[in-house]
mmCIF file with all atom_site columns, C-alpha atoms in Angstrom:
data_model
loop_
_atom_site.group_PDB
_atom_site.id
_atom_site.type_symbol
_atom_site.label_atom_id
_atom_site.label_alt_id
_atom_site.label_comp_id
_atom_site.label_asym_id
_atom_site.label_entity_id
_atom_site.label_seq_id
_atom_site.pdbx_PDB_ins_code
_atom_site.Cartn_x
_atom_site.Cartn_y
_atom_site.Cartn_z
_atom_site.occupancy
_atom_site.B_iso_or_equiv
_atom_site.pdbx_formal_charge
_atom_site.auth_seq_id
_atom_site.auth_comp_id
_atom_site.auth_asym_id
_atom_site.auth_atom_id
_atom_site.pdbx_PDB_model_num
ATOM 1   C CA . UNK A 1 1   ? 3.116   9.054   19.668  1.00 0.00 ? 85  UNK A CA 1
ATOM 2   C CA . UNK A 1 2   ? 4.764   8.360   16.295  1.00 0.00 ? 86  UNK A CA 1
ATOM 3   C CA . UNK A 1 3   ? 3.717   10.356  13.266  1.00 0.00 ? 87  UNK A CA 1
ATOM 4   C CA . UNK A 1 4   ? 4.260   9.336   9.657   1.00 0.00 ? 88  UNK A CA 1
ATOM 5   C CA . UNK A 1 5   ? 4.729   11.864  6.868   1.00 0.00 ? 89  UNK A CA 1
ATOM 6   C CA . UNK A 1 6   ? 5.060   11.334  3.149   1.00 0.00 ? 90  UNK A CA 1
ATOM 7   C CA . UNK A 1 7   ? 8.045   13.303  1.893   1.00 0.00 ? 91  UNK A CA 1
ATOM 8   C CA . UNK A 1 8   ? 9.987   13.579  -1.351  1.00 0.00 ? 92  UNK A CA 1
ATOM 9   C CA . UNK A 1 9   ? 12.788  11.036  -1.731  1.00 0.00 ? 93  UNK A CA 1
ATOM 10  C CA . UNK A 1 10  ? 13.038  7.532   -0.340  1.00 0.00 ? 94  UNK A CA 1
ATOM 11  C CA . UNK A 1 11  ? 11.892  4.138   -1.566  1.00 0.00 ? 95  UNK A CA 1
ATOM 12  C CA . UNK A 1 12  ? 10.220  3.846   -4.977  1.00 0.00 ? 96  UNK A CA 1
ATOM 13  C CA . UNK A 1 13  ? 6.999   1.858   -4.602  1.00 0.00 ? 97  UNK A CA 1
ATOM 14  C CA . UNK A 1 14  ? 4.987   0.781   -7.623  1.00 0.00 ? 98  UNK A CA 1
ATOM 15  C CA . UNK A 1 15  ? 1.266   0.043   -7.641  1.00 0.00 ? 99  UNK A CA 1
ATOM 16  C CA . UNK A 1 16  ? 0.186   -2.655  -10.079 1.00 0.00 ? 100 UNK A CA 1
ATOM 17  C CA . UNK A 1 17  ? -3.382  -3.530  -11.117 1.00 0.00 ? 101 UNK A CA 1
ATOM 18  C CA . UNK A 1 18  ? -4.337  -6.933  -12.463 1.00 0.00 ? 102 UNK A CA 1
ATOM 19  C CA . UNK A 1 19  ? -5.706  -6.926  -15.978 1.00 0.00 ? 103 UNK A CA 1
ATOM 20  C CA . UNK A 1 20  ? -6.135  -10.674 -16.545 1.00 0.00 ? 104 UNK A CA 1
ATOM 21  C CA . UNK A 1 21  ? -6.982  -13.749 -14.499 1.00 0.00 ? 105 UNK A CA 1
ATOM 22  C CA . UNK A 1 22  ? -3.542  -15.288 -15.027 1.00 0.00 ? 106 UNK A CA 1
ATOM 23  C CA . UNK A 1 23  ? -4.720  -18.903 -15.279 1.00 0.00 ? 107 UNK A CA 1
ATOM 24  C CA . UNK A 1 24  ? -5.012  -21.582 -12.615 1.00 0.00 ? 108 UNK A CA 1
ATOM 25  C CA . UNK A 1 25  ? -2.281  -21.927 -10.008 1.00 0.00 ? 109 UNK A CA 1
ATOM 26  C CA . UNK A 1 26  ? -0.211  -25.130 -10.163 1.00 0.00 ? 110 UNK A CA 1
ATOM 27  C CA . UNK A 1 27  ? -0.590  -25.661 -6.391  1.00 0.00 ? 111 UNK A CA 1
ATOM 28  C CA . UNK A 1 28  ? -3.579  -25.577 -4.061  1.00 0.00 ? 112 UNK A CA 1
ATOM 29  C CA . UNK A 1 29  ? -2.830  -22.976 -1.370  1.00 0.00 ? 113 UNK A CA 1
ATOM 30  C CA . UNK A 1 30  ? -3.985  -23.661 2.186   1.00 0.00 ? 114 UNK A CA 1
ATOM 31  C CA . UNK A 1 31  ? -6.109  -21.132 4.080   1.00 0.00 ? 115 UNK A CA 1
ATOM 32  C CA . UNK A 1 32  ? -4.205  -19.683 7.038   1.00 0.00 ? 116 UNK A CA 1
ATOM 33  C CA . UNK A 1 33  ? -5.855  -18.789 10.320  1.00 0.00 ? 117 UNK A CA 1
ATOM 34  C CA . UNK A 1 34  ? -5.057  -17.157 13.631  1.00 0.00 ? 118 UNK A CA 1
ATOM 35  C CA . UNK A 1 35  ? -3.263  -20.288 14.856  1.00 0.00 ? 119 UNK A CA 1
ATOM 36  C CA . UNK A 1 36  ? -0.809  -19.824 11.962  1.00 0.00 ? 120 UNK A CA 1
ATOM 37  C CA . UNK A 1 37  ? 0.127   -16.249 12.958  1.00 0.00 ? 121 UNK A CA 1
ATOM 38  C CA . UNK A 1 38  ? 3.375   -17.176 14.807  1.00 0.00 ? 122 UNK A CA 1
ATOM 39  C CA . UNK A 1 39  ? 4.672   -18.959 11.683  1.00 0.00 ? 123 UNK A CA 1
ATOM 40  C CA . UNK A 1 40  ? 3.450   -16.101 9.486   1.00 0.00 ? 124 UNK A CA 1
ATOM 41  C CA . UNK A 1 41  ? 5.365   -13.626 11.647  1.00 0.00 ? 125 UNK A CA 1
ATOM 42  C CA . UNK A 1 42  ? 8.504   -15.791 11.399  1.00 0.00 ? 126 UNK A CA 1
ATOM 43  C CA . UNK A 1 43  ? 8.151   -15.976 7.619   1.00 0.00 ? 127 UNK A CA 1
ATOM 44  C CA . UNK A 1 44  ? 7.649   -12.227 7.216   1.00 0.00 ? 128 UNK A CA 1
ATOM 45  C CA . UNK A 1 45  ? 10.600  -11.548 9.536   1.00 0.00 ? 129 UNK A CA 1
ATOM 46  C CA . UNK A 1 46  ? 12.799  -13.776 7.351   1.00 0.00 ? 130 UNK A CA 1
ATOM 47  C CA . UNK A 1 47  ? 11.632  -12.242 4.058   1.00 0.00 ? 131 UNK A CA 1
ATOM 48  C CA . UNK A 1 48  ? 10.547  -8.639  4.856   1.00 0.00 ? 132 UNK A CA 1
ATOM 49  C CA . UNK A 1 49  ? 7.635   -8.313  2.402   1.00 0.00 ? 133 UNK A CA 1
ATOM 50  C CA . UNK A 1 50  ? 6.429   -5.165  4.167   1.00 0.00 ? 134 UNK A CA 1
ATOM 51  C CA . UNK A 1 51  ? 4.388   -4.471  7.282   1.00 0.00 ? 135 UNK A CA 1
ATOM 52  C CA . UNK A 1 52  ? 2.823   -7.570  8.843   1.00 0.00 ? 136 UNK A CA 1
ATOM 53  C CA . UNK A 1 53  ? 1.667   -7.542  12.456  1.00 0.00 ? 137 UNK A CA 1
ATOM 54  C CA . UNK A 1 54  ? -0.180  -10.144 14.563  1.00 0.00 ? 138 UNK A CA 1
ATOM 55  C CA . UNK A 1 55  ? -3.575  -8.594  13.737  1.00 0.00 ? 139 UNK A CA 1
ATOM 56  C CA . UNK A 1 56  ? -2.927  -8.183  9.986   1.00 0.00 ? 140 UNK A CA 1
ATOM 57  C CA . UNK A 1 57  ? -4.598  -11.529 9.302   1.00 0.00 ? 141 UNK A CA 1
ATOM 58  C CA . UNK A 1 58  ? -7.906  -9.951  10.372  1.00 0.00 ? 142 UNK A CA 1
ATOM 59  C CA . UNK A 1 59  ? -7.818  -7.640  7.333   1.00 0.00 ? 143 UNK A CA 1
ATOM 60  C CA . UNK A 1 60  ? -8.556  -10.392 4.805   1.00 0.00 ? 144 UNK A CA 1
ATOM 61  C CA . UNK A 1 61  ? -7.957  -13.957 3.727   1.00 0.00 ? 145 UNK A CA 1
ATOM 62  C CA . UNK A 1 62  ? -4.409  -15.334 3.837   1.00 0.00 ? 146 UNK A CA 1
ATOM 63  C CA . UNK A 1 63  ? -3.155  -18.472 2.138   1.00 0.00 ? 147 UNK A CA 1
ATOM 64  C CA . UNK A 1 64  ? 0.073   -20.402 2.366   1.00 0.00 ? 148 UNK A CA 1
ATOM 65  C CA . UNK A 1 65  ? 2.111   -23.309 1.111   1.00 0.00 ? 149 UNK A CA 1
ATOM 66  C CA . UNK A 1 66  ? 3.756   -25.821 3.409   1.00 0.00 ? 150 UNK A CA 1
ATOM 67  C CA . UNK A 1 67  ? 6.829   -27.948 2.774   1.00 0.00 ? 151 UNK A CA 1
ATOM 68  C CA . UNK A 1 68  ? 6.621   -31.736 3.024   1.00 0.00 ? 152 UNK A CA 1
ATOM 69  C CA . UNK A 1 69  ? 7.857   -31.455 6.625   1.00 0.00 ? 153 UNK A CA 1
ATOM 70  C CA . UNK A 1 70  ? 4.939   -29.140 7.504   1.00 0.00 ? 154 UNK A CA 1
ATOM 71  C CA . UNK A 1 71  ? 6.892   -25.870 7.653   1.00 0.00 ? 155 UNK A CA 1
ATOM 72  C CA . UNK A 1 72  ? 5.216   -22.756 6.289   1.00 0.00 ? 156 UNK A CA 1
ATOM 73  C CA . UNK A 1 73  ? 7.363   -21.737 3.304   1.00 0.00 ? 157 UNK A CA 1
ATOM 74  C CA . UNK A 1 74  ? 5.263   -19.201 1.386   1.00 0.00 ? 158 UNK A CA 1
ATOM 75  C CA . UNK A 1 75  ? 2.216   -17.007 1.929   1.00 0.00 ? 159 UNK A CA 1
ATOM 76  C CA . UNK A 1 76  ? 0.170   -14.121 0.565   1.00 0.00 ? 160 UNK A CA 1
ATOM 77  C CA . UNK A 1 77  ? -3.098  -12.510 1.495   1.00 0.00 ? 161 UNK A CA 1
ATOM 78  C CA . UNK A 1 78  ? -5.472  -9.581  1.322   1.00 0.00 ? 162 UNK A CA 1
ATOM 79  C CA . UNK A 1 79  ? -4.999  -6.369  3.225   1.00 0.00 ? 163 UNK A CA 1
ATOM 80  C CA . UNK A 1 80  ? -6.505  -3.065  2.078   1.00 0.00 ? 164 UNK A CA 1
ATOM 81  C CA . UNK A 1 81  ? -9.986  -3.368  0.582   1.00 0.00 ? 165 UNK A CA 1
ATOM 82  C CA . UNK A 1 82  ? -12.607 -1.065  -0.893  1.00 0.00 ? 166 UNK A CA 1
ATOM 83  C CA . UNK A 1 83  ? -15.812 -1.678  -2.802  1.00 0.00 ? 167 UNK A CA 1
ATOM 84  C CA . UNK A 1 84  ? -13.849 -1.974  -6.067  1.00 0.00 ? 168 UNK A CA 1
ATOM 85  C CA . UNK A 1 85  ? -10.273 -2.982  -5.158  1.00 0.00 ? 169 UNK A CA 1
ATOM 86  C CA . UNK A 1 86  ? -8.452  -5.527  -2.976  1.00 0.00 ? 170 UNK A CA 1
ATOM 87  C CA . UNK A 1 87  ? -4.732  -5.348  -2.177  1.00 0.00 ? 171 UNK A CA 1
ATOM 88  C CA . UNK A 1 88  ? -2.681  -8.532  -2.391  1.00 0.00 ? 172 UNK A CA 1
ATOM 89  C CA . UNK A 1 89  ? -0.104  -8.238  0.362   1.00 0.00 ? 173 UNK A CA 1
ATOM 90  C CA . UNK A 1 90  ? 2.567   -10.065 2.378   1.00 0.00 ? 174 UNK A CA 1
ATOM 91  C CA . UNK A 1 91  ? 3.676   -12.062 -0.662  1.00 0.00 ? 175 UNK A CA 1
ATOM 92  C CA . UNK A 1 92  ? 6.736   -13.947 0.518   1.00 0.00 ? 176 UNK A CA 1
ATOM 93  C CA . UNK A 1 93  ? 8.649   -17.189 0.116   1.00 0.00 ? 177 UNK A CA 1
ATOM 94  C CA . UNK A 1 94  ? 11.273  -18.493 2.520   1.00 0.00 ? 178 UNK A CA 1
ATOM 95  C CA . UNK A 1 95  ? 14.731  -18.073 0.913   1.00 0.00 ? 179 UNK A CA 1
ATOM 96  C CA . UNK A 1 96  ? 15.346  -21.855 0.902   1.00 0.00 ? 180 UNK A CA 1
ATOM 97  C CA . UNK A 1 97  ? 12.219  -22.379 -1.218  1.00 0.00 ? 181 UNK A CA 1
ATOM 98  C CA . UNK A 1 98  ? 12.442  -19.573 -3.782  1.00 0.00 ? 182 UNK A CA 1
ATOM 99  C CA . UNK A 1 99  ? 12.337  -20.287 -7.481  1.00 0.00 ? 183 UNK A CA 1
ATOM 100 C CA . UNK A 1 100 ? 9.658   -22.985 -7.202  1.00 0.00 ? 184 UNK A CA 1
ATOM 101 C CA . UNK A 1 101 ? 6.690   -20.853 -8.282  1.00 0.00 ? 185 UNK A CA 1
ATOM 102 C CA . UNK A 1 102 ? 5.100   -20.614 -4.851  1.00 0.00 ? 186 UNK A CA 1
ATOM 103 C CA . UNK A 1 103 ? 4.591   -16.825 -4.862  1.00 0.00 ? 187 UNK A CA 1
ATOM 104 C CA . UNK A 1 104 ? 3.252   -16.964 -8.399  1.00 0.00 ? 188 UNK A CA 1
ATOM 105 C CA . UNK A 1 105 ? 0.773   -19.698 -7.396  1.00 0.00 ? 189 UNK A CA 1
ATOM 106 C CA . UNK A 1 106 ? -0.417  -17.712 -4.388  1.00 0.00 ? 190 UNK A CA 1
ATOM 107 C CA . UNK A 1 107 ? -0.806  -14.417 -6.258  1.00 0.00 ? 191 UNK A CA 1
ATOM 108 C CA . UNK A 1 108 ? -2.554  -16.154 -9.177  1.00 0.00 ? 192 UNK A CA 1
ATOM 109 C CA . UNK A 1 109 ? -4.928  -17.857 -6.749  1.00 0.00 ? 193 UNK A CA 1
ATOM 110 C CA . UNK A 1 110 ? -5.742  -14.646 -4.874  1.00 0.00 ? 194 UNK A CA 1
ATOM 111 C CA . UNK A 1 111 ? -6.127  -12.568 -8.052  1.00 0.00 ? 195 UNK A CA 1
ATOM 112 C CA . UNK A 1 112 ? -8.571  -15.111 -9.492  1.00 0.00 ? 196 UNK A CA 1
ATOM 113 C CA . UNK A 1 113 ? -10.659 -15.047 -6.295  1.00 0.00 ? 197 UNK A CA 1
ATOM 114 C CA . UNK A 1 114 ? -10.715 -11.241 -6.198  1.00 0.00 ? 198 UNK A CA 1
ATOM 115 C CA . UNK A 1 115 ? -11.666 -10.984 -9.892  1.00 0.00 ? 199 UNK A CA 1
ATOM 116 C CA . UNK A 1 116 ? -14.408 -13.615 -9.407  1.00 0.00 ? 200 UNK A CA 1
ATOM 117 C CA . UNK A 1 117 ? -15.846 -11.378 -6.666  1.00 0.00 ? 201 UNK A CA 1
ATOM 118 C CA . UNK A 1 118 ? -16.064 -8.536  -9.207  1.00 0.00 ? 202 UNK A CA 1
ATOM 119 C CA . UNK A 1 119 ? -13.189 -6.520  -7.751  1.00 0.00 ? 203 UNK A CA 1
ATOM 120 C CA . UNK A 1 120 ? -9.773  -5.512  -9.062  1.00 0.00 ? 204 UNK A CA 1
ATOM 121 C CA . UNK A 1 121 ? -6.699  -6.940  -7.354  1.00 0.00 ? 205 UNK A CA 1
ATOM 122 C CA . UNK A 1 122 ? -3.715  -4.667  -6.866  1.00 0.00 ? 206 UNK A CA 1
ATOM 123 C CA . UNK A 1 123 ? -0.365  -4.887  -5.142  1.00 0.00 ? 207 UNK A CA 1
ATOM 124 C CA . UNK A 1 124 ? 2.611   -2.737  -4.293  1.00 0.00 ? 208 UNK A CA 1
ATOM 125 C CA . UNK A 1 125 ? 6.162   -3.750  -5.127  1.00 0.00 ? 209 UNK A CA 1
ATOM 126 C CA . UNK A 1 126 ? 9.447   -1.945  -4.653  1.00 0.00 ? 210 UNK A CA 1
ATOM 127 C CA . UNK A 1 127 ? 11.062  -1.011  -7.952  1.00 0.00 ? 211 UNK A CA 1
ATOM 128 C CA . UNK A 1 128 ? 14.181  -3.068  -7.144  1.00 0.00 ? 212 UNK A CA 1
ATOM 129 C CA . UNK A 1 129 ? 12.164  -6.217  -6.344  1.00 0.00 ? 213 UNK A CA 1
ATOM 130 C CA . UNK A 1 130 ? 12.683  -8.833  -9.058  1.00 0.00 ? 214 UNK A CA 1
ATOM 131 C CA . UNK A 1 131 ? 9.210   -10.248 -8.372  1.00 0.00 ? 215 UNK A CA 1
ATOM 132 C CA . UNK A 1 132 ? 7.701   -7.429  -10.440 1.00 0.00 ? 216 UNK A CA 1
ATOM 133 C CA . UNK A 1 133 ? 8.513   -9.488  -13.562 1.00 0.00 ? 217 UNK A CA 1
ATOM 134 C CA . UNK A 1 134 ? 6.465   -12.390 -12.153 1.00 0.00 ? 218 UNK A CA 1
ATOM 135 C CA . UNK A 1 135 ? 3.562   -10.060 -11.359 1.00 0.00 ? 219 UNK A CA 1
ATOM 136 C CA . UNK A 1 136 ? 3.616   -8.713  -14.923 1.00 0.00 ? 220 UNK A CA 1
ATOM 137 C CA . UNK A 1 137 ? 3.558   -12.280 -16.310 1.00 0.00 ? 221 UNK A CA 1
ATOM 138 C CA . UNK A 1 138 ? 0.475   -12.990 -14.181 1.00 0.00 ? 222 UNK A CA 1
ATOM 139 C CA . UNK A 1 139 ? -1.263  -9.943  -15.672 1.00 0.00 ? 223 UNK A CA 1
ATOM 140 C CA . UNK A 1 140 ? -0.488  -7.041  -13.357 1.00 0.00 ? 224 UNK A CA 1
ATOM 141 C CA . UNK A 1 141 ? 0.386   -3.738  -15.028 1.00 0.00 ? 225 UNK A CA 1
ATOM 142 C CA . UNK A 1 142 ? 2.059   -0.673  -13.557 1.00 0.00 ? 226 UNK A CA 1
ATOM 143 C CA . UNK A 1 143 ? -0.540  1.871   -12.490 1.00 0.00 ? 227 UNK A CA 1
ATOM 144 C CA . UNK A 1 144 ? 1.543   4.397   -10.567 1.00 0.00 ? 228 UNK A CA 1
ATOM 145 C CA . UNK A 1 145 ? 4.976   4.935   -9.082  1.00 0.00 ? 229 UNK A CA 1
ATOM 146 C CA . UNK A 1 146 ? 5.007   6.327   -5.544  1.00 0.00 ? 230 UNK A CA 1
ATOM 147 C CA . UNK A 1 147 ? 7.971   7.728   -3.684  1.00 0.00 ? 231 UNK A CA 1
ATOM 148 C CA . UNK A 1 148 ? 7.650   7.303   0.100   1.00 0.00 ? 232 UNK A CA 1
ATOM 149 C CA . UNK A 1 149 ? 9.815   8.321   3.008   1.00 0.00 ? 233 UNK A CA 1
ATOM 150 C CA . UNK A 1 150 ? 8.776   7.839   6.615   1.00 0.00 ? 234 UNK A CA 1
ATOM 151 C CA . UNK A 1 151 ? 9.688   10.231  9.367   1.00 0.00 ? 235 UNK A CA 1
ATOM 152 C CA . UNK A 1 152 ? 8.900   9.015   12.870  1.00 0.00 ? 236 UNK A CA 1
#
């Protein structure tokens, strides 16, 4: 059985909390369901947003954007939840479709829904991930830096 330990060193992960609603998204995201999981797994394999397994969709609501040909090109959803906080997770856009505002639209949409429910949205982003600038523009602010290393 694998065991995971948190050690010093490793990847710098930053936790951001939303402080504003961020406005309305320019696109209407589509709700994703269990029939979309194969495409969601393909998208996360191509973009590596972090852990996403076949059952992850059961942890919360997931939304996506499809290209004109029907392909799933971007997605984001909810994962960890408590009575006060909801994590926005699996934010990813297929490399061919980056730079079109899809991730921003999805995160803005999810953050607005979470805030409307009276909870605080949060997300984790690696320090080297350029998307952190987009998250800050939406209204997320750095809460904590975490240094994680996994030993299996």
